[in-house]
PDB file of C-alpha atoms in Angstrom:
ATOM      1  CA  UNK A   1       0.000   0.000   0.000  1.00 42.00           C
ATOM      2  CA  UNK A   2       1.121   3.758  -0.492  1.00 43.00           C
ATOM      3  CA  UNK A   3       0.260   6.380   1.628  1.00 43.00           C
ATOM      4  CA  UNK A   4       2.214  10.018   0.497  1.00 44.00           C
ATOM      5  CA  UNK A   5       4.746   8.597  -2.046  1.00 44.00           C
ATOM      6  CA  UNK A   6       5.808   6.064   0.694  1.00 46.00           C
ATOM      7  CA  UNK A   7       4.746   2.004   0.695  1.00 46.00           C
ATOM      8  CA  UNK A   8       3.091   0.249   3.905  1.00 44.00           C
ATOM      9  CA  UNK A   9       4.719  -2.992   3.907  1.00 48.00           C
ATOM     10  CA  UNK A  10       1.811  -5.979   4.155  1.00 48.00           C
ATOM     11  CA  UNK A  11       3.248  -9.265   4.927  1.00 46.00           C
ATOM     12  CA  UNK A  12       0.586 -12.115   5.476  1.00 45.00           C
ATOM     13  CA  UNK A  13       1.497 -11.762   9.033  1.00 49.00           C
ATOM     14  CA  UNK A  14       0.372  -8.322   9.274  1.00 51.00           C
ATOM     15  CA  UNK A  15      -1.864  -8.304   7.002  1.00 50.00           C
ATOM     16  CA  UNK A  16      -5.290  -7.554   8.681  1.00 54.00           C
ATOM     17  CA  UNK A  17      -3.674  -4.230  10.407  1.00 60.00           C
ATOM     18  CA  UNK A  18      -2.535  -3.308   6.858  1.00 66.00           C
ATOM     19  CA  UNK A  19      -5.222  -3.809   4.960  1.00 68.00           C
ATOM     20  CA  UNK A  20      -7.457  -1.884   7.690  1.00 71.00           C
ATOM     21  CA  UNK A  21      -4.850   0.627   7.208  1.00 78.00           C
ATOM     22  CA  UNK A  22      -5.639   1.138   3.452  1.00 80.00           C
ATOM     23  CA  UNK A  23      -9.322   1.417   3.977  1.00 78.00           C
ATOM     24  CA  UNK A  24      -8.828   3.995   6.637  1.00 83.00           C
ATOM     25  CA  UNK A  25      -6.505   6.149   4.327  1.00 88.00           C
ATOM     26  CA  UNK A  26      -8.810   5.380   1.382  1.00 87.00           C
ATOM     27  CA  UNK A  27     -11.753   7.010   3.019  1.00 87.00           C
ATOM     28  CA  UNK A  28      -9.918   9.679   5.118  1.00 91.00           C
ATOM     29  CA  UNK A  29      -8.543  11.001   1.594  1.00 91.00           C
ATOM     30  CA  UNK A  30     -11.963  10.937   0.097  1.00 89.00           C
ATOM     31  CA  UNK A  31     -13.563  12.744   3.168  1.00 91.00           C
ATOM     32  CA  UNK A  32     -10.724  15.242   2.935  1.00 93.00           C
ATOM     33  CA  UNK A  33     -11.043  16.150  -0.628  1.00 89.00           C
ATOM     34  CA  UNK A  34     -14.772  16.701  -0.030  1.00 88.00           C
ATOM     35  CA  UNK A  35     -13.180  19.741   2.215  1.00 93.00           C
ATOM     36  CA  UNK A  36     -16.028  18.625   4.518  1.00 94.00           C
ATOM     37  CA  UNK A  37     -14.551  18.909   8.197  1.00 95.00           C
ATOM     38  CA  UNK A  38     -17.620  17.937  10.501  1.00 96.00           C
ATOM     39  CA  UNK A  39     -17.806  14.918   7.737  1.00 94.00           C
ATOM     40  CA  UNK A  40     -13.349  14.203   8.594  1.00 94.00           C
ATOM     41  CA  UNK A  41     -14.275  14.633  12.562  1.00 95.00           C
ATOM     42  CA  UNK A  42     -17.062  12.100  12.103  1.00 93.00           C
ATOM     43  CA  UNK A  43     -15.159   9.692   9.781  1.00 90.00           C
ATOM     44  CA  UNK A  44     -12.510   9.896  12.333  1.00 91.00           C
ATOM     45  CA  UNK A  45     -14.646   9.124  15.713  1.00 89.00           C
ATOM     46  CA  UNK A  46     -16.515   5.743  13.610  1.00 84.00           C
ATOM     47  CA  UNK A  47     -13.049   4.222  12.212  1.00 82.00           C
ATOM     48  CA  UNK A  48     -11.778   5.077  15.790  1.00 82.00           C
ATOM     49  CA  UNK A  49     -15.609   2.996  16.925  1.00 77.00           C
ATOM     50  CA  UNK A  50     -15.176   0.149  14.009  1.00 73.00           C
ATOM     51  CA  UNK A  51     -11.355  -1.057  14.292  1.00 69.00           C
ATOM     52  CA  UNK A  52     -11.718  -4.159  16.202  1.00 64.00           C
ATOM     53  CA  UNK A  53     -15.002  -5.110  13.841  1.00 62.00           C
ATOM     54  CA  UNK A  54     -12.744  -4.021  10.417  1.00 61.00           C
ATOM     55  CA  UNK A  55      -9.835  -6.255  12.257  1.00 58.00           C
ATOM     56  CA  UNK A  56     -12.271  -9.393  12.762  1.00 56.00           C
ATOM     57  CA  UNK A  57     -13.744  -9.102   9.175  1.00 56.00           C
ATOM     58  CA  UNK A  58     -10.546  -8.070   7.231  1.00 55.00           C
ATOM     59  CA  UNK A  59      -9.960 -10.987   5.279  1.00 56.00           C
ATOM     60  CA  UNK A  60     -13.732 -11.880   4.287  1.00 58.00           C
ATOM     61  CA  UNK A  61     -14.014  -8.608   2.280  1.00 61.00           C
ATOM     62  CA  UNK A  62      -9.959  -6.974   1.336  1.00 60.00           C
ATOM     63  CA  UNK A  63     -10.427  -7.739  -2.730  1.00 62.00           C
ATOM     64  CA  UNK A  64     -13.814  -6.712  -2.720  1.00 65.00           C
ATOM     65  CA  UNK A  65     -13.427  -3.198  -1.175  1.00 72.00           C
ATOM     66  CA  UNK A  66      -9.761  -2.704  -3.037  1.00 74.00           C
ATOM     67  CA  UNK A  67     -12.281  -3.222  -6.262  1.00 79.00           C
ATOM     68  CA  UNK A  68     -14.799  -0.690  -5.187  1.00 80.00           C
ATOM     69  CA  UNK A  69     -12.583   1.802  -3.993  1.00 82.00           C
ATOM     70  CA  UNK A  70     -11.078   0.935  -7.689  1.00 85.00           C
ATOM     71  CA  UNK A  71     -14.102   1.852  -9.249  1.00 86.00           C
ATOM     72  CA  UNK A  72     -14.668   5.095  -7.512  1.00 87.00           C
ATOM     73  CA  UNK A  73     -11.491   6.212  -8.189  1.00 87.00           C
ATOM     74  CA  UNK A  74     -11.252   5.473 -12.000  1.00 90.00           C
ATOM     75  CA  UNK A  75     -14.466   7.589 -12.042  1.00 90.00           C
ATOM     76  CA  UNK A  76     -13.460  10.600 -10.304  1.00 86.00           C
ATOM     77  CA  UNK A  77      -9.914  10.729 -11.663  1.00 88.00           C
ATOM     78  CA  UNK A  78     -10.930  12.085 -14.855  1.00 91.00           C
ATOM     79  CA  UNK A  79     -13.254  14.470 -13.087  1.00 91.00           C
ATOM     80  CA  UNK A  80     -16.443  11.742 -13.100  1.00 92.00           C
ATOM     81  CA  UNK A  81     -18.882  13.214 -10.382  1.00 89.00           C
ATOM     82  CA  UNK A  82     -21.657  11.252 -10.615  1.00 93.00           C
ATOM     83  CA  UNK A  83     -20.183   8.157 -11.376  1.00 92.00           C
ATOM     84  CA  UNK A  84     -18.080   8.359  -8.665  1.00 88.00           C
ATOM     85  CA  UNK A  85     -20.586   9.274  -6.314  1.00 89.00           C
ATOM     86  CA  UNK A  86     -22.561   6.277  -7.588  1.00 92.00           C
ATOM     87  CA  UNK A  87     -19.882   3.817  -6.995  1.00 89.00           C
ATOM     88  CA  UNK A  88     -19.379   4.904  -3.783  1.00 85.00           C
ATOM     89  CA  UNK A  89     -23.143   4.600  -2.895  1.00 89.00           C
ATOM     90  CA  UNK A  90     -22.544   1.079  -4.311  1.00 89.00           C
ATOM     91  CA  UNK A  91     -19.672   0.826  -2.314  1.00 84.00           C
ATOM     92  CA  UNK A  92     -21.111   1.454   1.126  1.00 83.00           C
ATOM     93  CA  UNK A  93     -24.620   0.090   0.890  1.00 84.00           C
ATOM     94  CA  UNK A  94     -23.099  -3.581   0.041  1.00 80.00           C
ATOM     95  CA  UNK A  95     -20.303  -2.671   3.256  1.00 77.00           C
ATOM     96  CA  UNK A  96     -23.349  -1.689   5.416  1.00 78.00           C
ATOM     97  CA  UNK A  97     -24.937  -5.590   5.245  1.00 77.00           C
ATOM     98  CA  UNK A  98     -21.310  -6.819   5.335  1.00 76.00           C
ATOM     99  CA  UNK A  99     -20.393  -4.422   8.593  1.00 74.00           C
ATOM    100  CA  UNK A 100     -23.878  -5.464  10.294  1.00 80.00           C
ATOM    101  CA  UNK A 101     -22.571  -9.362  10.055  1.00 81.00           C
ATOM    102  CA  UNK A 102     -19.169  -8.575  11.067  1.00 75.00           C
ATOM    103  CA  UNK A 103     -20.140  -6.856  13.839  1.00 76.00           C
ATOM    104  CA  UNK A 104     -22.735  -9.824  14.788  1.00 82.00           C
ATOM    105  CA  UNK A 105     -19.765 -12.224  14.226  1.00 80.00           C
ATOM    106  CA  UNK A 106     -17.052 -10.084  16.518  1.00 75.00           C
ATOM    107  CA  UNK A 107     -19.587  -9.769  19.518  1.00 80.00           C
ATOM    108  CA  UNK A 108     -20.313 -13.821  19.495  1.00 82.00           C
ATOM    109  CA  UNK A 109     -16.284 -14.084  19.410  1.00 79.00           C
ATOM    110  CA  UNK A 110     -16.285 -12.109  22.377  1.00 77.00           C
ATOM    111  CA  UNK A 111     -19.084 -12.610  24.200  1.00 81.00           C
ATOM    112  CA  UNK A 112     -20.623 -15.743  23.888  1.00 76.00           C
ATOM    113  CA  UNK A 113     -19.569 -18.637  25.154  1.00 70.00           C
ATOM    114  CA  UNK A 114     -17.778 -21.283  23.224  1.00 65.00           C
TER     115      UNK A 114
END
């Protein structure tokens, strides 16, 4: 992953944190480009909420949100509004369902007994 010209190394080891990384920055960037800064502080506060749930569920859903983030990007790179804000609609009503379950799953992990 690249973050400001530099690479995150992701070994198979660490690569839950890393990939939960990337989405973070991935969003964070889009949030910041929006110039919207009561959207950034609330962004902020719900990754800060979500990290154990993201951790849990990284490796279910890594290809598919590197290929929607994909998609919104190759739309608003050439300047793309709508489509862009279309993908990402796409892109977070499919992780809404996925986040619901996830969350579900990490609280029987934790909580329930074995």
């Amino acid at each position: 992953m690249k973050r400001a010209g530099r690479s995150i190394p992701c070994t198979s080891a660490g690569f839950p944190r890393c990939a939960q990384k990337a989405n973070t920055v991935f969003h964070m960037q889009m949030v910041r480009l929006s110039g919207n800064r009561e959207l950034q502080r609330v962004l902020a506060n719900l990754n800060a909420r979500l990290r154990l749930v993201c951790w849990v569920d990284m490796a279910d859903w890594c290809g598919l949100t590197s290929a929607h983030h994909s998609k919104v990007v190759t739309t608003l790179a050439p300047g793309d509004g709508p489509g862009a804000a279309t993908a990402m609609r796409d892109h977070i009503s499919r992780r809404r369902a996925q986040a619901t379950e996830a969350a579900r799953k990490t609280i029987l992990r934790r909580y329930a007994p074995s």
